[in-house]
Coordinates of C-alpha atoms and ligand atoms in Angstrom, one line a residue:
M1 CA 113.6 9.8 99.4
R2 CA 115.5 10.8 96.3
G3 CA 114.4 7.7 94.4
V4 CA 110.7 8.1 95.2
R5 CA 110.6 11.7 94.2
S6 CA 112.6 11.0 91.1
V7 CA 110.1 8.5 89.9
V8 CA 107.4 11.1 90.1
V9 CA 109.4 13.5 88.1
W10 CA 110.4 11.2 85.3
G11 CA 106.9 9.8 85.2
A12 CA 105.7 13.4 84.6
L13 CA 108.4 13.8 82.0
V14 CA 107.4 10.9 79.9
A15 CA 103.7 11.8 80.4
S16 CA 104.5 15.2 78.9
A17 CA 106.3 13.5 76.0
V18 CA 103.2 11.4 75.4
A19 CA 100.9 14.3 75.7
M20 CA 102.9 16.2 73.2
S21 CA 102.9 13.5 70.6
G22 CA 99.4 12.2 71.1
C23 CA 100.7 8.7 70.8
S24 CA 102.1 6.5 73.5
V25 CA 105.7 5.5 74.2
P26 CA 106.1 1.8 73.5
S27 CA 106.0 -0.1 76.8
A28 CA 109.5 -1.5 76.2
V29 CA 110.9 1.9 77.0
E30 CA 111.9 2.3 80.6
P31 CA 112.7 6.0 81.2
A32 CA 116.1 6.6 82.7
A33 CA 116.5 7.9 86.1
P34 CA 117.5 11.5 85.8
D35 CA 121.2 12.2 86.1
V36 CA 121.7 15.7 84.6
G37 CA 122.9 18.5 86.9
V38 CA 123.1 22.2 86.5
Q39 CA 125.7 24.6 88.0
L40 CA 123.9 27.8 89.0
F41 CA 127.0 29.9 89.5
Q42 CA 126.7 32.7 92.1
L43 CA 123.0 32.4 92.2
P44 CA 121.5 33.2 95.7
W45 CA 119.8 30.4 97.7
T46 CA 116.4 32.0 97.5
S47 CA 116.7 32.2 93.7
I48 CA 117.8 28.6 93.5
A49 CA 114.9 27.5 95.5
E50 CA 112.5 29.3 93.1
E51 CA 114.4 27.9 90.2
C52 CA 114.0 24.4 91.5
E53 CA 110.3 24.8 91.8
S54 CA 109.6 26.6 88.6
A55 CA 112.2 25.2 86.2
L56 CA 114.6 22.5 87.4
G57 CA 112.1 20.1 88.9
P58 CA 109.7 20.3 86.0
A59 CA 112.5 19.9 83.5
G60 CA 113.9 16.8 85.2
F61 CA 117.2 18.1 86.4
A62 CA 118.5 15.7 89.1
W63 CA 120.9 18.0 90.9
V64 CA 122.1 21.5 91.2
L65 CA 125.6 22.6 92.1
T66 CA 125.7 25.7 94.1
S67 CA 128.6 28.2 94.7
P68 CA 130.5 27.8 98.0
P69 CA 128.1 28.4 101.0
Q70 CA 130.6 29.3 103.8
E71 CA 131.6 32.7 105.2
H72 CA 134.2 34.4 102.9
V73 CA 136.4 37.4 102.8
V74 CA 134.6 40.7 101.9
G75 CA 134.9 41.9 98.4
E76 CA 133.1 42.7 95.1
Q77 CA 134.6 39.9 93.1
W78 CA 132.8 36.5 92.5
W79 CA 135.9 34.7 93.7
V80 CA 135.6 35.9 97.3
S81 CA 133.5 32.7 97.6
Y82 CA 136.7 30.7 97.2
Q83 CA 138.4 32.4 100.2
P84 CA 136.8 30.8 103.3
V85 CA 137.3 32.6 106.7
S86 CA 134.9 30.4 108.7
Y87 CA 132.5 27.5 108.1
Q88 CA 129.4 29.4 109.1
I89 CA 126.8 28.9 106.3
E90 CA 126.5 32.7 105.8
S91 CA 127.6 34.4 102.6
R92 CA 126.7 36.9 100.0
L93 CA 124.6 34.2 98.5
G94 CA 122.4 33.9 101.6
T95 CA 121.9 32.9 105.2
R96 CA 122.0 29.5 106.8
A97 CA 118.2 29.6 107.0
E98 CA 117.9 30.4 103.3
F99 CA 120.3 27.6 102.4
A100 CA 118.3 25.1 104.5
D101 CA 115.1 26.3 102.9
M102 CA 116.6 25.9 99.4
V103 CA 117.7 22.4 100.1
S104 CA 114.3 21.3 101.3
R105 CA 112.4 23.0 98.5
C106 CA 114.7 21.6 95.8
G107 CA 114.4 18.2 97.4
A108 CA 110.6 18.4 97.4
V109 CA 110.7 18.6 93.6
G110 CA 113.3 15.9 93.1
V111 CA 116.4 18.1 92.8
D112 CA 119.4 17.2 95.0
V113 CA 121.8 20.0 96.1
I114 CA 125.5 19.5 95.7
A115 CA 127.5 22.1 97.6
D116 CA 130.9 23.4 96.5
A117 CA 133.2 22.5 99.3
V118 CA 136.3 24.7 99.5
I119 CA 138.5 22.6 101.8
N120 CA 142.0 22.8 100.4
H121 CA 142.6 26.3 101.7
M122 CA 141.4 29.3 103.6
S123 CA 141.8 32.9 102.6
G124 CA 144.5 34.4 100.3
Q125 CA 144.8 37.6 102.3
D126 CA 148.2 38.6 103.7
A127 CA 146.7 41.2 106.1
P128 CA 144.3 40.2 108.9
G129 CA 140.7 41.1 108.4
T130 CA 137.0 40.4 109.2
G131 CA 134.8 38.1 107.1
W132 CA 131.3 38.5 105.7
V133 CA 129.5 37.9 109.0
G134 CA 132.3 39.3 111.2
S135 CA 134.7 36.5 111.8
A136 CA 138.2 37.7 112.5
Y137 CA 141.0 36.0 110.6
A138 CA 144.6 36.2 109.6
H139 CA 146.3 34.4 106.7
Q140 CA 147.0 31.4 108.8
G141 CA 144.7 32.0 111.8
Y142 CA 141.0 31.3 111.9
P143 CA 139.8 31.4 115.6
G144 CA 138.0 28.3 116.7
L145 CA 139.1 26.4 113.5
Y146 CA 142.7 26.5 112.6
G147 CA 146.0 27.9 114.0
P148 CA 149.3 28.4 112.2
G149 CA 150.4 24.9 112.9
E150 CA 147.6 23.5 110.7
F151 CA 148.8 24.9 107.4
H152 CA 151.4 23.7 105.0
H153 CA 154.6 25.7 104.8
C154 CA 156.0 24.1 101.7
G155 CA 159.3 25.9 101.7
L156 CA 159.9 24.9 98.1
T157 CA 159.4 28.3 96.4
A158 CA 160.1 31.9 97.2
Q159 CA 156.6 32.8 98.4
D160 CA 155.5 29.3 99.2
D161 CA 153.3 29.6 96.1
I162 CA 152.8 26.8 93.5
E163 CA 155.1 27.5 90.6
D164 CA 155.6 24.2 88.9
Y165 CA 152.7 21.9 88.1
G166 CA 155.2 19.2 87.3
S167 CA 155.9 18.9 91.0
R168 CA 153.4 16.9 93.0
E169 CA 154.8 18.3 96.2
Q170 CA 154.4 21.9 95.1
V171 CA 150.9 21.4 93.7
Q172 CA 149.7 19.8 97.0
N173 CA 151.7 21.4 99.7
C174 CA 152.4 24.9 98.4
E175 CA 149.9 27.7 98.2
L176 CA 147.5 28.0 95.2
V177 CA 147.6 31.8 94.4
N178 CA 148.5 32.7 98.0
L179 CA 145.6 30.8 99.5
A180 CA 146.6 29.5 103.0
D181 CA 147.0 25.8 102.3
L182 CA 145.5 23.5 105.0
D183 CA 147.5 20.6 106.2
T184 CA 144.9 18.0 105.1
G185 CA 147.2 15.2 106.2
S186 CA 146.6 16.2 109.8
P187 CA 143.8 14.3 111.7
A188 CA 142.7 17.5 113.4
V189 CA 142.3 19.4 110.1
R190 CA 140.5 16.4 108.6
Q191 CA 138.1 16.4 111.5
T192 CA 137.4 20.1 111.3
I193 CA 136.7 19.8 107.6
G194 CA 134.5 16.8 108.3
A195 CA 132.5 18.7 110.8
Y196 CA 131.8 21.4 108.2
L197 CA 130.7 18.8 105.6
D198 CA 128.6 17.0 108.2
D199 CA 126.9 20.3 109.0
L200 CA 126.0 20.8 105.3
L201 CA 124.7 17.2 105.2
S202 CA 122.5 17.9 108.3
L203 CA 120.8 20.6 106.2
G204 CA 120.1 17.9 103.6
V205 CA 122.7 18.3 100.8
A206 CA 123.3 15.2 98.8
G207 CA 127.0 15.7 98.3
F208 CA 129.9 17.9 97.4
R209 CA 132.0 19.3 94.6
I210 CA 135.5 19.1 96.1
D211 CA 137.1 22.3 95.1
A212 CA 140.8 22.1 94.1
A213 CA 140.9 18.4 94.9
K214 CA 144.2 18.1 92.8
H215 CA 145.8 20.3 95.4
M216 CA 145.1 17.7 98.1
A217 CA 146.7 14.3 98.2
A218 CA 144.1 11.7 97.1
E219 CA 144.7 9.9 100.4
D220 CA 143.7 13.0 102.3
V221 CA 140.5 13.5 100.3
A222 CA 139.8 9.7 100.7
A223 CA 140.2 10.0 104.5
I224 CA 137.8 12.9 104.6
V225 CA 135.3 11.2 102.4
A226 CA 135.5 7.9 104.4
A227 CA 134.2 9.7 107.5
L228 CA 131.1 10.9 105.6
P229 CA 127.9 8.9 105.6
E230 CA 127.6 6.2 102.9
G231 CA 125.9 7.5 99.8
T232 CA 127.2 11.0 100.1
R233 CA 128.0 12.1 96.5
V234 CA 131.5 13.3 96.0
M235 CA 132.7 15.0 92.8
S236 CA 136.4 15.9 92.8
E237 CA 137.6 18.8 90.7
V238 CA 140.9 17.5 89.3
I239 CA 141.9 19.6 86.3
R240 CA 143.6 17.1 84.0
G241 CA 147.0 18.1 82.7
A242 CA 148.4 15.6 80.3
R243 CA 152.0 15.9 81.5
E244 CA 151.3 16.5 85.2
P245 CA 152.1 13.9 87.8
I246 CA 148.7 14.1 89.6
Q247 CA 145.9 12.5 87.5
P248 CA 142.1 12.4 88.0
E249 CA 142.3 8.6 88.1
E250 CA 143.8 8.8 91.6
Y251 CA 140.5 10.3 92.9
T252 CA 138.0 7.8 91.4
A253 CA 138.2 5.3 94.2
F254 CA 136.0 7.4 96.4
G255 CA 133.7 9.3 94.0
E256 CA 133.2 10.9 90.7
V257 CA 135.6 13.5 89.0
F258 CA 135.0 16.3 86.7
E259 CA 136.5 15.1 83.4
F260 CA 138.1 18.2 81.8
S261 CA 139.1 16.2 78.7
Y262 CA 135.5 16.0 77.5
A263 CA 134.9 19.7 76.7
R264 CA 138.5 20.2 75.6
E265 CA 138.0 17.6 72.9
L266 CA 134.4 18.3 72.0
G267 CA 134.7 22.1 71.6
P268 CA 137.5 22.3 69.1
Q269 CA 136.1 19.4 67.1
L270 CA 132.8 21.2 66.8
E271 CA 134.5 24.4 65.7
S272 CA 136.5 22.7 63.0
G273 CA 133.5 20.7 61.8
M274 CA 135.4 17.5 62.5
L275 CA 133.1 15.9 65.0
Y276 CA 134.5 13.1 66.8
D277 CA 132.9 9.8 67.2
P278 CA 133.9 8.0 70.4
D279 CA 132.3 4.8 69.2
L280 CA 135.1 4.4 66.7
S281 CA 137.3 3.4 69.5
D282 CA 136.4 1.3 72.5
E283 CA 137.7 3.7 75.1
R284 CA 138.1 7.5 75.3
A285 CA 141.7 8.1 75.8
L286 CA 142.5 10.4 78.7
H287 CA 139.0 10.1 80.1
V288 CA 138.1 8.4 83.3
P289 CA 135.5 5.5 83.0
A290 CA 132.0 6.7 82.2
S291 CA 130.7 5.8 85.6
S292 CA 133.2 8.1 87.3
A293 CA 132.8 11.1 85.0
V294 CA 131.0 14.4 85.4
V295 CA 131.1 16.2 82.0
F296 CA 130.5 19.8 81.1
I297 CA 131.0 22.2 78.2
D298 CA 132.2 24.9 80.4
N299 CA 132.3 26.0 84.1
H300 CA 132.9 29.2 86.0
D301 CA 136.7 28.9 85.6
T302 CA 136.8 27.7 82.0
E303 CA 134.4 30.3 80.8
R304 CA 136.9 32.8 82.1
G305 CA 139.8 30.8 80.7
N306 CA 140.2 28.6 77.7
A307 CA 136.7 27.1 77.2
P308 CA 136.3 26.8 73.4
L309 CA 132.6 27.5 73.7
T310 CA 130.6 29.6 76.2
Y311 CA 127.3 31.5 76.3
R312 CA 128.9 34.0 74.0
N313 CA 128.9 31.4 71.2
G314 CA 125.1 31.3 71.1
A315 CA 123.7 28.6 68.9
E316 CA 127.0 26.7 68.7
Y317 CA 127.1 26.5 72.5
L318 CA 123.6 25.1 72.6
L319 CA 124.7 22.6 69.9
A320 CA 127.6 21.4 72.0
N321 CA 125.3 21.1 75.1
V322 CA 122.8 19.1 73.0
L323 CA 125.5 16.6 71.9
M324 CA 126.7 16.3 75.5
L325 CA 123.2 15.5 76.7
A326 CA 122.7 13.0 73.9
D327 CA 125.9 11.2 74.7
D328 CA 126.2 8.1 76.9
Y329 CA 129.4 9.1 78.7
G330 CA 129.3 10.4 82.2
A331 CA 126.8 12.6 84.1
P332 CA 126.4 15.9 82.3
V333 CA 126.3 19.2 84.1
V334 CA 124.9 22.2 82.3
Y335 CA 126.5 25.5 83.2
S336 CA 124.5 28.7 83.9
G337 CA 126.1 31.9 85.0
Y338 CA 125.9 35.6 84.1
A339 CA 127.3 37.7 81.3
F340 CA 130.6 39.5 82.0
S341 CA 133.4 41.4 80.3
D342 CA 135.6 41.6 83.3
R343 CA 136.7 38.2 84.6
D344 CA 136.7 39.3 88.2
A345 CA 133.3 41.0 88.1
G346 CA 130.9 39.6 90.6
A347 CA 127.2 39.1 89.9
P348 CA 125.1 42.2 90.4
T349 CA 124.5 43.0 94.1
N350 CA 121.8 44.6 96.2
A351 CA 122.4 47.7 98.4
D352 CA 123.3 45.4 101.4
G353 CA 126.0 43.7 99.4
T354 CA 124.1 40.4 98.9
V355 CA 124.0 39.0 95.4
D356 CA 120.9 39.7 93.4
G357 CA 119.3 36.7 91.7
G358 CA 118.3 38.7 88.6
T359 CA 115.7 37.2 86.2
C360 CA 115.5 34.8 83.4
A361 CA 112.7 36.6 81.5
P362 CA 114.7 38.4 78.7
H363 CA 116.8 35.5 77.6
P364 CA 115.0 32.2 77.2
A365 CA 117.3 31.0 74.4
P366 CA 120.9 31.6 73.3
D367 CA 121.1 35.3 72.6
A368 CA 123.8 37.7 71.4
E369 CA 122.3 40.5 73.4
Y370 CA 123.4 39.8 77.0
A371 CA 124.4 42.8 78.9
D372 CA 127.0 42.4 81.7
G373 CA 125.4 40.9 84.7
D374 CA 122.5 39.3 82.9
R375 CA 121.8 35.7 83.9
T376 CA 122.3 33.4 81.0
C377 CA 119.6 31.0 82.2
V378 CA 120.8 28.1 80.1
Q379 CA 118.7 25.7 82.3
R380 CA 115.6 27.3 80.8
W381 CA 116.6 27.3 77.1
A382 CA 114.0 25.3 75.2
G383 CA 116.7 23.1 73.6
I384 CA 118.1 22.1 77.0
V385 CA 114.7 21.3 78.4
G386 CA 113.9 19.3 75.3
M387 CA 117.1 17.3 75.6
L388 CA 116.4 16.4 79.2
E389 CA 113.1 14.9 78.0
W390 CA 115.0 13.2 75.2
R391 CA 117.6 11.8 77.6
A392 CA 114.9 10.4 79.9
V393 CA 113.3 8.6 77.0
V394 CA 116.4 7.2 75.4
G395 CA 117.6 5.9 78.8
D396 CA 120.4 3.5 78.5
A397 CA 119.8 2.6 74.9
A398 CA 123.1 1.9 73.1
R399 CA 124.8 4.7 71.3
M400 CA 125.0 3.6 67.7
P401 CA 128.0 4.6 65.4
G402 CA 127.7 8.1 64.2
V403 CA 127.3 9.1 60.5
S404 CA 128.6 12.2 58.9
E405 CA 127.3 13.7 55.6
N406 CA 127.5 17.2 54.1
D407 CA 129.5 18.3 57.1
A408 CA 126.6 17.5 59.4
Y409 CA 126.6 14.6 61.8
G410 CA 124.3 12.5 63.8
F411 CA 123.8 9.3 65.8
E412 CA 121.0 7.1 67.2
R413 CA 120.5 5.9 70.7
E414 CA 119.2 2.5 69.6
G415 CA 115.6 2.5 68.7
R416 CA 114.7 5.4 71.0
G417 CA 116.1 8.7 69.8
V418 CA 118.2 10.4 67.1
V419 CA 120.3 13.5 67.4
A420 CA 121.9 15.5 64.6
A421 CA 124.1 18.6 64.4
N422 CA 125.4 21.0 61.8
P423 CA 128.4 22.9 63.3
N424 CA 129.1 24.7 60.0
D425 CA 128.1 28.1 58.5
A426 CA 126.0 26.7 55.7
D427 CA 122.8 24.7 55.6
A428 CA 123.4 21.0 55.6
S429 CA 121.3 17.8 55.5
V430 CA 122.1 14.4 57.0
A431 CA 120.2 11.1 57.0
V432 CA 120.9 9.1 60.2
P433 CA 120.2 5.4 60.3
T434 CA 117.6 4.5 62.9
S435 CA 115.3 1.6 63.9
M436 CA 112.6 4.0 65.1
P437 CA 109.2 3.5 63.4
D438 CA 108.4 5.5 60.3
G439 CA 106.6 8.7 60.9
E440 CA 106.9 12.4 61.6
Y441 CA 108.6 13.4 64.8
C442 CA 109.0 16.7 66.6
D443 CA 112.5 18.2 67.1
V444 CA 112.7 18.7 70.8
V445 CA 115.7 21.1 70.5
A446 CA 113.6 23.6 68.6
N447 CA 110.3 22.8 70.4
G448 CA 111.5 22.1 73.9
S449 CA 108.7 20.4 75.8
G450 CA 106.1 22.4 73.8
S451 CA 102.8 20.7 73.2
S452 CA 102.2 21.5 69.6
C453 CA 104.8 21.1 66.9
P454 CA 105.2 23.7 64.2
E455 CA 105.8 22.5 60.7
G456 CA 109.4 23.7 60.6
A457 CA 110.3 21.6 63.7
R458 CA 109.4 18.3 62.1
V459 CA 111.7 15.5 61.2
R460 CA 110.6 12.5 59.0
V461 CA 111.7 8.9 59.6
R462 CA 111.3 6.6 56.6
D463 CA 112.8 3.3 55.7
G464 CA 115.3 3.3 58.5
L465 CA 116.6 6.9 58.0
A466 CA 115.9 10.0 60.0
A467 CA 116.2 13.0 57.6
F468 CA 117.5 16.2 59.1
D469 CA 117.7 19.5 57.3
L470 CA 119.8 21.8 59.5
A471 CA 120.5 25.5 59.5
P472 CA 124.0 26.7 60.3
Q473 CA 125.0 25.7 63.9
Q474 CA 121.7 23.9 64.4
A475 CA 121.3 20.7 66.4
A476 CA 118.0 18.7 66.4
A477 CA 116.8 15.6 68.2
I478 CA 113.8 13.4 68.0
H479 CA 112.7 10.6 70.4
L480 CA 110.0 7.9 70.5
G481 CA 107.7 10.1 72.5
S482 CA 108.0 13.1 70.1
R483 CA 106.2 11.4 67.2
V484 CA 103.5 13.6 65.8
S485 CA 102.1 11.3 63.0
Ligands
LM2_1 C1 139.2 26.4 92.1 N1 139.2 25.2 91.8 O1 140.2 24.4 92.0 C2 138.1 27.3 91.8 O2 137.2 26.6 90.9 C3 138.6 28.6 91.3 O3 137.5 29.4 90.9 C4 139.4 29.3 92.4 O4 140.0 30.5 91.9 C5 140.5 28.3 92.9 N2 140.3 27.0 92.6 C6 140.7 28.5 94.4 O5 139.6 27.9 95.1 C7 139.3 31.6 92.1 C8 139.7 32.7 91.1 C9 141.0 33.3 91.5 C10 141.0 33.8 92.9 C11 140.7 32.6 93.8 C12 140.6 33.0 95.3 O6 139.8 32.1 89.8 O7 141.3 34.4 90.6 O8 142.2 34.4 93.3 O9 139.4 32.1 93.5 O10 139.6 33.9 95.5 C13 142.2 35.7 93.7 C14 143.1 36.6 92.9 C15 144.5 36.2 93.0 C16 145.0 36.2 94.5 C17 144.0 35.4 95.3 C18 144.3 35.4 96.8 O11 142.7 36.5 91.5 O12 145.4 37.1 92.2 O13 146.3 35.7 94.6 O14 142.6 35.8 95.1 O15 144.1 36.7 97.3 C19 147.3 36.5 95.0
CA2 CA1 147.0 21.7 99.4

C-alpha cells in the first residue's frame, strides 16, 4: 500500500519539476522514494489530517511524527502528553476516532503516521488523580494495566530519581524526573505495552518513535519490538552522551535511532561559518551508520534546550534544514511546532481544553514576527517544499566533495543537483563544480515548487561550474528538473 501510493506521489513531484522547467528530466534519473518526515508537535489529529491532504502529501513528505496519542494527566503544559495514565487513544490532541481518521486520510495521500510511544514510564505525579478521560491512577497504580509490582524501585538514589547519567543502572531502572518507571524486563509489562502498540497498528500507524529508549535496556526494547509485525518502523530516541555508558549503537539491531550528533555538529559549524564536509572522512565519528539514522536540526526537547538553531533563527534555520535535506546521511525529519517564550507553555487550547490546531496562513516562510502560540509551519516554507522536490530528483546520486569559497559553501549530488549556502553576515559568491548541463536553473529554495522563476532566483551553470551569488544566511539549490533555459 505504502509503495504504490508513494509512486503516485513522487511521479507527481517529478511531473511538477518538469512542468516548472518546461524541459524534461533526463530518463537516466530515477526519482528517489520519499524518505523525509515531519514532526508536527502538539498538532491535533484533525489538523494533521488536513495538513496531510493540503500540504504534506503534495510536497512529498513520507511520514509524519505525531505527539503521544494516549490518555495523559490533566494540565496546561505540553508535557502532560509524556505522562500516560492509560493506553486509551484519547488525549487533548483528539479522540480515537479522530486519530483513526487522520491515519487513513494521511495514508491516502502517501503519508505514513509514526506515533510517539511513551512506554518507559507512566505519570510523574505523587498524588493519585484522574486522567484526561477519567481514568483513575496513582503514581504506581494504573487499574487494568499496572500494579505497584510492575515498576522499578531502583533504590540507588534518595528519591529513586536518576542522578548520574554515568550509571547504566540508574538511567534505566531509576525514575526519569519522577516518572513511574515501568519494569520493562517483566514479560507481563512487555505484553501490556505490546497490546498498546498493536492497538495503534490496528488503526494503521506505520511505526513508532520510542520515547526515552535510553531509559530502557536495549534487550527490553528489542523484546517488545520482536513481538510487533514485521515491517513496523521503529525509531528509538537515544540521546547520545559521549561519555555515557549507554550508546545509540545498542539500539540499531531492531530499528533506526534519532542521531543527536548530527544537529550538534551542523549547527555550531554553520554559526561559525566553518561548515563541515563529511566527505573529507569516510565515516562520521559518533554517528550511527546512515541506514540507521534519523536526523533533525531540532525537536521539541532541543528547541527548549540546547539546539543551536531553532525557528527563532529565521533564515539561518532554513539554511541548516536545506543542507540536511541535501545531505545523503540518514532519514531527515523536519520539525514544526509553535512559538513560545515559556518552555512549559502548551499550544493554545479551545474552551473544552483540547488543543487548537491554529493556522499556517500568517507565516509561510521563516519570520521574526511569531507571537507565542503561532504555529511555525516549517513544513510549508517554500524552501522546504523546494528541497523535497530537489531530494526526490537527486535520489541516491553520490554526494561530491564540497567546495568552500568566500566563506560560502556548496556541493553537488553527482549530475543531478547542486546546493550552496552562505552562513555569514555579508554577501558571498561560490562556484560549485558540477556535471549538470550548461544552462539557467531555478533556485528551488527561493522559488519552492513555483511554476515561473523570477530573474533573481536563477542560477547559471557554465563549463562545469554552478555560480551562486548568495545574500547573508541564504541557501540555494538547483536540480536537473529546475532548468529554465
Ligand atoms: C522524552 N524523551 O526521552 C521526551 O521527549 C521529553 O519531552 C519528556 O520530558 C521526557 N522524555 C519524558 O517522556 C517532558 C518534559 C519534562 C516533563 C516530562 C513529563 O521535558 O519537563 O517533566 O515530559 O511530563 C515534568 C516537569 C518535571 C516533573 C515531571 C513529573 O517538568 O519537573 O518532575 O513532569 O511530574 C518532577
Ligand atoms: Ca526505565
